[in-house]
Amino acid sequence: MDGSLGRSLPLGETALPGGPAPFRAPGCPAAGPEGAGGQALAKGGGGWKRRGRLVGAWAALCRGASGDHTLALADQIVVSGTSFLTTILIGRWCGAGELGAYALGSSLLVTWACVQESLIAQPYTIHRHQLPEGTQAEYAGSVLAHQGLLSALALVVQGLVAGILCWRGAGPELAAVAWVLAGVMPFVLLREFGRRFAFAHLRMAQALALDLAVAIMQLAGLAWLAWDGALSATTAYVPIGAACALTGGVWLHLARKNFAVRPVRVWQTLRQSWSLGKWLFAWQATLSLQAYFIHWLLAWLVGTTATGVYAACMTVPLFANPLILGIANALTPRAARAFHKGGVAELRRVVFQTTLLLGLAMALFCVIVLLSSDFLMHLLYRGPQYEGHGLTVTVLAMAMLASALGMPASNGLMAAERPDVVFKVALVALAVLVSLVPPLVVWWGLSGAAYGFLAGSSASAVGRWVAFLAFVPKACPGSVEPTVLRVLQQFTPSAPASSRVIEQLGEGAQADVYVVRSQNGQPIWQALDCLAIKLYKPAAGASFERARGQFASLSRLREAVPGGAVEGWKPFVPGPLFVCESPLALVMTVVPGKELDGQLETGAGVTPEVLASAPRAVIAALKEYWALGQIYGALSFCNILCDVAAREMSFIDPGLEEDAFLCGAVARRWYPASRDLAYLLYQTGLRVRSTFSNPGARRRQEAFAEGVLRAYLETVASREEKRSLLDEVEACVRAHLEALGLSWSPRGLWRLLLRPLAARRIDGLLTRLRNDGGASGDGA
């Protein structure tokens, strides 16, 4: 290979050393200073076996049922067993009415635990692998401070709830339960924080010891109350709070070295946790409503006795809770680590493997419940009110099966930082539940409530899997794999195809992008074990000359972008390696990061500091490229990749649409920067549909685009020149808006509506730049 531009364009031997690292999908290490890829990928990809190898599938299933899963399962057996025995004690010694009041109180306790998990525990579990700054101890100390604030809030709110119940004349047993809960809530949340912290660090044995201590003290206290005849829905929470207070305090003392509280970091990490946790909170709130809506509905329509009977029926299906929640406790950190270390392929493997394990176990469980539901109810509870509900128990067990099958998919979506999708699916499932349960309860009583719960759980499971398969990229389709391998065979004919894993990274109108990774850790080309392949679509009309032009554009951009850090960010550009004529494709190195577009939409990790520094890094990285007279052509959020934690920024697809965005009638004094800045602003204005129900995303997008323009204005010397630049940018934006094709088709009518909306957003941004100093004052 001589590096000449013939029918194929390999990059010569001198192109890689010292240059930027490649485009990196999750799990693909960036190239080092000499272009060498790391070997961490071997752990993520090496476990794959060919489909159809039953031995490999069985081995994977066995691995999923051992190790961390086993300890997590044992822990959940302790937790669920304690809850189960508590329910039995109250149901047998106190009757269905007291059991109903206890169940309603437990719903409040679980709701606060869900708030804690979504706003504190889950964000910590997901983000602890990718700290943007500070140490692990400082991050843990900040999370501990968040826990203290939440406990104080829970105490105040629960006290208000108790006061409202007394004021509204609620049942005395329910009001008493609410007052006791206000006192024990902070201690229960501390114990829950301790076990979630242990789960986040995969310290399953520590969580098991903590929960075992709580179980012993709690059950001993409840047994003493029952023996003394003092057990009730209200007094039951006293030993629960005492056990959590003692064990939580001991755990905090022993684990104190893991925490270093820094006031500045507390508020920084609070914003970071909220960016992800707000969707988890919305999801958990929806799940709590879905789980306890029926309890409160029955109490309102029929009375607390019916609620108690329903809670008793639910205890039989909850025998499966140790399995479901035990695996979930291990799956959440395992899925986050799989996605961080092994990428999409490893995440999907973990999710599918866990689903298979849960599905087989829960199917067997449902068969057992079907055959023995009446016997189990008679064994566990005494009294005529608990008899004749075998059908209700069986239907509730089927609902647990549906929930179990959907759980791995939701964990996978959260690991991929798409909690917004999980929440939207849960919202649909809640709508199904709320719309079906009331009429079913009126028609069929408790059995109707169980059928409604089954419908909501099934809708949730189906929605989670549809979302997971749609939003988490999948491996390269079988119909495309041979085409990608043909490109690789022409570029690297020596490497065997069987040692490669192919995954789809992205899809566009002109081409699809795939990443090729080595299964065994051996290099695919030179020292690289990851390559990116842009496979052009024949229907898009791309030509060999077009692909060769992109090769040249990437080469120029790669040479112009600084090699060191700028504004605290390290810039990267894919290194073009080879242009294949048939099939038409461009082979490149891989670069780090995920699309900035998605990160601005979800807000994950996009702190005010990021919105301040990242736009400056964009200008610092591209100013030399513009100084050479080169236009990016399609500068947008989709073509900028960011790894916020590592402070890495990558620029892809330069020059793809250069001819379409030159604005020939507009002055060229500030060309090419004016054209690229105008296109970024134009694309920001067009994002009306995607941000209509997400004002936070709109604010982040506008702040980023405005930050980029401000950063460039700071490089301009005088007030008049700044005004001239903004005028040229505005003229280009208006040319883009006028070029929007209008017609009587639905798309044309939408563009007719879109044009003034986008113009209003863009005018507002430019007006702020002119009015608050963006174009005033001399010097930069």
mmCIF file with all atom_site columns, N, CA, C and O in Angstrom, residues 65-99:
data_model
loop_
_atom_site.group_PDB
_atom_site.id
_atom_site.type_symbol
_atom_site.label_atom_id
_atom_site.label_alt_id
_atom_site.label_comp_id
_atom_site.label_asym_id
_atom_site.label_entity_id
_atom_site.label_seq_id
_atom_site.pdbx_PDB_ins_code
_atom_site.Cartn_x
_atom_site.Cartn_y
_atom_site.Cartn_z
_atom_site.occupancy
_atom_site.B_iso_or_equiv
_atom_site.pdbx_formal_charge
_atom_site.auth_seq_id
_atom_site.auth_comp_id
_atom_site.auth_asym_id
_atom_site.auth_atom_id
_atom_site.pdbx_PDB_model_num
ATOM 1   N N  . ALA A 1 65 ? -26.261 -17.277 36.912 1.00 0.00 ? 65 ALA A N  1
ATOM 2   C CA . ALA A 1 65 ? -26.916 -17.707 38.155 1.00 0.00 ? 65 ALA A CA 1
ATOM 3   C C  . ALA A 1 65 ? -25.934 -17.876 39.300 1.00 0.00 ? 65 ALA A C  1
ATOM 4   O O  . ALA A 1 65 ? -26.288 -18.400 40.348 1.00 0.00 ? 65 ALA A O  1
ATOM 5   N N  . SER A 1 66 ? -24.707 -17.454 39.115 1.00 0.00 ? 66 SER A N  1
ATOM 6   C CA . SER A 1 66 ? -23.697 -17.652 40.150 1.00 0.00 ? 66 SER A CA 1
ATOM 7   C C  . SER A 1 66 ? -23.082 -16.321 40.546 1.00 0.00 ? 66 SER A C  1
ATOM 8   O O  . SER A 1 66 ? -23.417 -15.284 40.026 1.00 0.00 ? 66 SER A O  1
ATOM 9   N N  . GLY A 1 67 ? -22.151 -16.374 41.482 1.00 0.00 ? 67 GLY A N  1
ATOM 10  C CA . GLY A 1 67 ? -21.387 -15.187 41.863 1.00 0.00 ? 67 GLY A CA 1
ATOM 11  C C  . GLY A 1 67 ? -22.259 -14.123 42.500 1.00 0.00 ? 67 GLY A C  1
ATOM 12  O O  . GLY A 1 67 ? -22.972 -14.375 43.475 1.00 0.00 ? 67 GLY A O  1
ATOM 13  N N  . ASP A 1 68 ? -22.183 -12.905 41.929 1.00 0.00 ? 68 ASP A N  1
ATOM 14  C CA . ASP A 1 68 ? -22.920 -11.783 42.484 1.00 0.00 ? 68 ASP A CA 1
ATOM 15  C C  . ASP A 1 68 ? -24.413 -12.050 42.531 1.00 0.00 ? 68 ASP A C  1
ATOM 16  O O  . ASP A 1 68 ? -25.105 -11.644 43.468 1.00 0.00 ? 68 ASP A O  1
ATOM 17  N N  . HIS A 1 69 ? -24.927 -12.732 41.494 1.00 0.00 ? 69 HIS A N  1
ATOM 18  C CA . HIS A 1 69 ? -26.358 -13.031 41.476 1.00 0.00 ? 69 HIS A CA 1
ATOM 19  C C  . HIS A 1 69 ? -26.759 -13.881 42.673 1.00 0.00 ? 69 HIS A C  1
ATOM 20  O O  . HIS A 1 69 ? -27.836 -13.705 43.251 1.00 0.00 ? 69 HIS A O  1
ATOM 21  N N  . THR A 1 70 ? -25.916 -14.836 43.046 1.00 0.00 ? 70 THR A N  1
ATOM 22  C CA . THR A 1 70 ? -26.256 -15.731 44.151 1.00 0.00 ? 70 THR A CA 1
ATOM 23  C C  . THR A 1 70 ? -26.353 -14.966 45.462 1.00 0.00 ? 70 THR A C  1
ATOM 24  O O  . THR A 1 70 ? -27.312 -15.134 46.233 1.00 0.00 ? 70 THR A O  1
ATOM 25  N N  . LEU A 1 71 ? -25.369 -14.115 45.740 1.00 0.00 ? 71 LEU A N  1
ATOM 26  C CA . LEU A 1 71 ? -25.408 -13.325 46.965 1.00 0.00 ? 71 LEU A CA 1
ATOM 27  C C  . LEU A 1 71 ? -26.556 -12.318 46.942 1.00 0.00 ? 71 LEU A C  1
ATOM 28  O O  . LEU A 1 71 ? -27.216 -12.090 47.969 1.00 0.00 ? 71 LEU A O  1
ATOM 29  N N  . ALA A 1 72 ? -26.795 -11.709 45.777 1.00 0.00 ? 72 ALA A N  1
ATOM 30  C CA . ALA A 1 72 ? -27.913 -10.777 45.675 1.00 0.00 ? 72 ALA A CA 1
ATOM 31  C C  . ALA A 1 72 ? -29.233 -11.494 45.894 1.00 0.00 ? 72 ALA A C  1
ATOM 32  O O  . ALA A 1 72 ? -30.163 -10.958 46.519 1.00 0.00 ? 72 ALA A O  1
ATOM 33  N N  . LEU A 1 73 ? -29.336 -12.714 45.375 1.00 0.00 ? 73 LEU A N  1
ATOM 34  C CA . LEU A 1 73 ? -30.548 -13.502 45.577 1.00 0.00 ? 73 LEU A CA 1
ATOM 35  C C  . LEU A 1 73 ? -30.725 -13.851 47.057 1.00 0.00 ? 73 LEU A C  1
ATOM 36  O O  . LEU A 1 73 ? -31.832 -13.753 47.603 1.00 0.00 ? 73 LEU A O  1
ATOM 37  N N  . ALA A 1 74 ? -29.630 -14.251 47.722 1.00 0.00 ? 74 ALA A N  1
ATOM 38  C CA . ALA A 1 74 ? -29.706 -14.562 49.150 1.00 0.00 ? 74 ALA A CA 1
ATOM 39  C C  . ALA A 1 74 ? -30.134 -13.333 49.944 1.00 0.00 ? 74 ALA A C  1
ATOM 40  O O  . ALA A 1 74 ? -30.956 -13.426 50.874 1.00 0.00 ? 74 ALA A O  1
ATOM 41  N N  . ASP A 1 75 ? -29.588 -12.166 49.583 1.00 0.00 ? 75 ASP A N  1
ATOM 42  C CA . ASP A 1 75 ? -29.968 -10.938 50.278 1.00 0.00 ? 75 ASP A CA 1
ATOM 43  C C  . ASP A 1 75 ? -31.448 -10.645 50.104 1.00 0.00 ? 75 ASP A C  1
ATOM 44  O O  . ASP A 1 75 ? -32.149 -10.288 51.056 1.00 0.00 ? 75 ASP A O  1
ATOM 45  N N  . GLN A 1 76 ? -31.926 -10.799 48.864 1.00 0.00 ? 76 GLN A N  1
ATOM 46  C CA . GLN A 1 76 ? -33.330 -10.497 48.630 1.00 0.00 ? 76 GLN A CA 1
ATOM 47  C C  . GLN A 1 76 ? -34.251 -11.509 49.299 1.00 0.00 ? 76 GLN A C  1
ATOM 48  O O  . GLN A 1 76 ? -35.377 -11.183 49.680 1.00 0.00 ? 76 GLN A O  1
ATOM 49  N N  . ILE A 1 77 ? -33.783 -12.749 49.447 1.00 0.00 ? 77 ILE A N  1
ATOM 50  C CA . ILE A 1 77 ? -34.555 -13.738 50.203 1.00 0.00 ? 77 ILE A CA 1
ATOM 51  C C  . ILE A 1 77 ? -34.738 -13.260 51.639 1.00 0.00 ? 77 ILE A C  1
ATOM 52  O O  . ILE A 1 77 ? -35.829 -13.363 52.218 1.00 0.00 ? 77 ILE A O  1
ATOM 53  N N  . VAL A 1 78 ? -33.680 -12.715 52.218 1.00 0.00 ? 78 VAL A N  1
ATOM 54  C CA . VAL A 1 78 ? -33.761 -12.201 53.592 1.00 0.00 ? 78 VAL A CA 1
ATOM 55  C C  . VAL A 1 78 ? -34.739 -11.033 53.660 1.00 0.00 ? 78 VAL A C  1
ATOM 56  O O  . VAL A 1 78 ? -35.622 -10.980 54.529 1.00 0.00 ? 78 VAL A O  1
ATOM 57  N N  . VAL A 1 79 ? -34.607 -10.065 52.724 1.00 0.00 ? 79 VAL A N  1
ATOM 58  C CA . VAL A 1 79 ? -35.457 -8.872  52.748 1.00 0.00 ? 79 VAL A CA 1
ATOM 59  C C  . VAL A 1 79 ? -36.917 -9.238  52.495 1.00 0.00 ? 79 VAL A C  1
ATOM 60  O O  . VAL A 1 79 ? -37.826 -8.847  53.243 1.00 0.00 ? 79 VAL A O  1
ATOM 61  N N  . SER A 1 80 ? -37.153 -9.992  51.428 1.00 0.00 ? 80 SER A N  1
ATOM 62  C CA . SER A 1 80 ? -38.526 -10.357 51.092 1.00 0.00 ? 80 SER A CA 1
ATOM 63  C C  . SER A 1 80 ? -39.112 -11.306 52.136 1.00 0.00 ? 80 SER A C  1
ATOM 64  O O  . SER A 1 80 ? -40.308 -11.231 52.452 1.00 0.00 ? 80 SER A O  1
ATOM 65  N N  . GLY A 1 81 ? -38.281 -12.206 52.653 1.00 0.00 ? 81 GLY A N  1
ATOM 66  C CA . GLY A 1 81 ? -38.766 -13.102 53.691 1.00 0.00 ? 81 GLY A CA 1
ATOM 67  C C  . GLY A 1 81 ? -39.183 -12.347 54.942 1.00 0.00 ? 81 GLY A C  1
ATOM 68  O O  . GLY A 1 81 ? -40.196 -12.672 55.587 1.00 0.00 ? 81 GLY A O  1
ATOM 69  N N  . THR A 1 82 ? -38.418 -11.332 55.306 1.00 0.00 ? 82 THR A N  1
ATOM 70  C CA . THR A 1 82 ? -38.774 -10.513 56.461 1.00 0.00 ? 82 THR A CA 1
ATOM 71  C C  . THR A 1 82 ? -40.099 -9.789  56.230 1.00 0.00 ? 82 THR A C  1
ATOM 72  O O  . THR A 1 82 ? -40.974 -9.750  57.104 1.00 0.00 ? 82 THR A O  1
ATOM 73  N N  . SER A 1 83 ? -40.245 -9.202  55.024 1.00 0.00 ? 83 SER A N  1
ATOM 74  C CA . SER A 1 83 ? -41.499 -8.528  54.694 1.00 0.00 ? 83 SER A CA 1
ATOM 75  C C  . SER A 1 83 ? -42.668 -9.506  54.692 1.00 0.00 ? 83 SER A C  1
ATOM 76  O O  . SER A 1 83 ? -43.767 -9.197  55.185 1.00 0.00 ? 83 SER A O  1
ATOM 77  N N  . PHE A 1 84 ? -42.426 -10.697 54.149 1.00 0.00 ? 84 PHE A N  1
ATOM 78  C CA . PHE A 1 84 ? -43.470 -11.719 54.079 1.00 0.00 ? 84 PHE A CA 1
ATOM 79  C C  . PHE A 1 84 ? -43.914 -12.148 55.478 1.00 0.00 ? 84 PHE A C  1
ATOM 80  O O  . PHE A 1 84 ? -45.118 -12.201 55.787 1.00 0.00 ? 84 PHE A O  1
ATOM 81  N N  . LEU A 1 85 ? -42.966 -12.433 56.352 1.00 0.00 ? 85 LEU A N  1
ATOM 82  C CA . LEU A 1 85 ? -43.314 -12.875 57.707 1.00 0.00 ? 85 LEU A CA 1
ATOM 83  C C  . LEU A 1 85 ? -43.999 -11.758 58.493 1.00 0.00 ? 85 LEU A C  1
ATOM 84  O O  . LEU A 1 85 ? -44.898 -12.022 59.304 1.00 0.00 ? 85 LEU A O  1
ATOM 85  N N  . THR A 1 86 ? -43.593 -10.516 58.250 1.00 0.00 ? 86 THR A N  1
ATOM 86  C CA . THR A 1 86 ? -44.268 -9.395  58.899 1.00 0.00 ? 86 THR A CA 1
ATOM 87  C C  . THR A 1 86 ? -45.727 -9.330  58.481 1.00 0.00 ? 86 THR A C  1
ATOM 88  O O  . THR A 1 86 ? -46.630 -9.128  59.312 1.00 0.00 ? 86 THR A O  1
ATOM 89  N N  . THR A 1 87 ? -45.975 -9.482  57.172 1.00 0.00 ? 87 THR A N  1
ATOM 90  C CA . THR A 1 87 ? -47.356 -9.470  56.674 1.00 0.00 ? 87 THR A CA 1
ATOM 91  C C  . THR A 1 87 ? -48.171 -10.610 57.271 1.00 0.00 ? 87 THR A C  1
ATOM 92  O O  . THR A 1 87 ? -49.332 -10.426 57.665 1.00 0.00 ? 87 THR A O  1
ATOM 93  N N  . ILE A 1 88 ? -47.583 -11.802 57.358 1.00 0.00 ? 88 ILE A N  1
ATOM 94  C CA . ILE A 1 88 ? -48.286 -12.954 57.920 1.00 0.00 ? 88 ILE A CA 1
ATOM 95  C C  . ILE A 1 88 ? -48.630 -12.711 59.388 1.00 0.00 ? 88 ILE A C  1
ATOM 96  O O  . ILE A 1 88 ? -49.754 -12.986 59.849 1.00 0.00 ? 88 ILE A O  1
ATOM 97  N N  . LEU A 1 89 ? -47.672 -12.187 60.151 1.00 0.00 ? 89 LEU A N  1
ATOM 98  C CA . LEU A 1 89 ? -47.912 -11.928 61.572 1.00 0.00 ? 89 LEU A CA 1
ATOM 99  C C  . LEU A 1 89 ? -49.088 -10.963 61.766 1.00 0.00 ? 89 LEU A C  1
ATOM 100 O O  . LEU A 1 89 ? -49.985 -11.209 62.590 1.00 0.00 ? 89 LEU A O  1
ATOM 101 N N  . ILE A 1 90 ? -49.084 -9.885  60.998 1.00 0.00 ? 90 ILE A N  1
ATOM 102 C CA . ILE A 1 90 ? -50.153 -8.893  61.158 1.00 0.00 ? 90 ILE A CA 1
ATOM 103 C C  . ILE A 1 90 ? -51.480 -9.458  60.667 1.00 0.00 ? 90 ILE A C  1
ATOM 104 O O  . ILE A 1 90 ? -52.531 -9.273  61.296 1.00 0.00 ? 90 ILE A O  1
ATOM 105 N N  . GLY A 1 91 ? -51.456 -10.178 59.525 1.00 0.00 ? 91 GLY A N  1
ATOM 106 C CA . GLY A 1 91 ? -52.689 -10.734 58.989 1.00 0.00 ? 91 GLY A CA 1
ATOM 107 C C  . GLY A 1 91 ? -53.312 -11.775 59.893 1.00 0.00 ? 91 GLY A C  1
ATOM 108 O O  . GLY A 1 91 ? -54.544 -11.846 60.025 1.00 0.00 ? 91 GLY A O  1
ATOM 109 N N  . ARG A 1 92 ? -52.496 -12.613 60.533 1.00 0.00 ? 92 ARG A N  1
ATOM 110 C CA . ARG A 1 92 ? -53.028 -13.682 61.387 1.00 0.00 ? 92 ARG A CA 1
ATOM 111 C C  . ARG A 1 92 ? -53.409 -13.177 62.781 1.00 0.00 ? 92 ARG A C  1
ATOM 112 O O  . ARG A 1 92 ? -54.394 -13.604 63.370 1.00 0.00 ? 92 ARG A O  1
ATOM 113 N N  . TRP A 1 93 ? -52.614 -12.250 63.330 1.00 0.00 ? 93 TRP A N  1
ATOM 114 C CA . TRP A 1 93 ? -52.841 -11.809 64.711 1.00 0.00 ? 93 TRP A CA 1
ATOM 115 C C  . TRP A 1 93 ? -53.778 -10.601 64.806 1.00 0.00 ? 93 TRP A C  1
ATOM 116 O O  . TRP A 1 93 ? -54.397 -10.397 65.837 1.00 0.00 ? 93 TRP A O  1
ATOM 117 N N  . CYS A 1 94 ? -53.851 -9.822  63.732 1.00 0.00 ? 94 CYS A N  1
ATOM 118 C CA . CYS A 1 94 ? -54.596 -8.565  63.838 1.00 0.00 ? 94 CYS A CA 1
ATOM 119 C C  . CYS A 1 94 ? -55.818 -8.496  62.929 1.00 0.00 ? 94 CYS A C  1
ATOM 120 O O  . CYS A 1 94 ? -56.645 -7.594  63.092 1.00 0.00 ? 94 CYS A O  1
ATOM 121 N N  . GLY A 1 95 ? -55.919 -9.351  61.904 1.00 0.00 ? 95 GLY A N  1
ATOM 122 C CA . GLY A 1 95 ? -57.065 -9.335  61.021 1.00 0.00 ? 95 GLY A CA 1
ATOM 123 C C  . GLY A 1 95 ? -56.826 -8.518  59.761 1.00 0.00 ? 95 GLY A C  1
ATOM 124 O O  . GLY A 1 95 ? -55.840 -7.784  59.621 1.00 0.00 ? 95 GLY A O  1
ATOM 125 N N  . ALA A 1 96 ? -57.779 -8.639  58.813 1.00 0.00 ? 96 ALA A N  1
ATOM 126 C CA . ALA A 1 96 ? -57.636 -8.008  57.497 1.00 0.00 ? 96 ALA A CA 1
ATOM 127 C C  . ALA A 1 96 ? -57.668 -6.491  57.583 1.00 0.00 ? 96 ALA A C  1
ATOM 128 O O  . ALA A 1 96 ? -57.004 -5.798  56.799 1.00 0.00 ? 96 ALA A O  1
ATOM 129 N N  . GLY A 1 97 ? -58.433 -5.920  58.510 1.00 0.00 ? 97 GLY A N  1
ATOM 130 C CA . GLY A 1 97 ? -58.499 -4.462  58.633 1.00 0.00 ? 97 GLY A CA 1
ATOM 131 C C  . GLY A 1 97 ? -57.164 -3.852  59.003 1.00 0.00 ? 97 GLY A C  1
ATOM 132 O O  . GLY A 1 97 ? -56.713 -2.879  58.396 1.00 0.00 ? 97 GLY A O  1
ATOM 133 N N  . GLU A 1 98 ? -56.505 -4.413  60.030 1.00 0.00 ? 98 GLU A N  1
ATOM 134 C CA . GLU A 1 98 ? -55.188 -3.916  60.424 1.00 0.00 ? 98 GLU A CA 1
ATOM 135 C C  . GLU A 1 98 ? -54.151 -4.165  59.318 1.00 0.00 ? 98 GLU A C  1
ATOM 136 O O  . GLU A 1 98 ? -53.263 -3.342  59.095 1.00 0.00 ? 98 GLU A O  1
ATOM 137 N N  . LEU A 1 99 ? -54.292 -5.308  58.636 1.00 0.00 ? 99 LEU A N  1
ATOM 138 C CA . LEU A 1 99 ? -53.369 -5.600  57.535 1.00 0.00 ? 99 LEU A CA 1
ATOM 139 C C  . LEU A 1 99 ? -53.532 -4.582  56.415 1.00 0.00 ? 99 LEU A C  1
ATOM 140 O O  . LEU A 1 99 ? -52.552 -4.157  55.796 1.00 0.00 ? 99 LEU A O  1
#
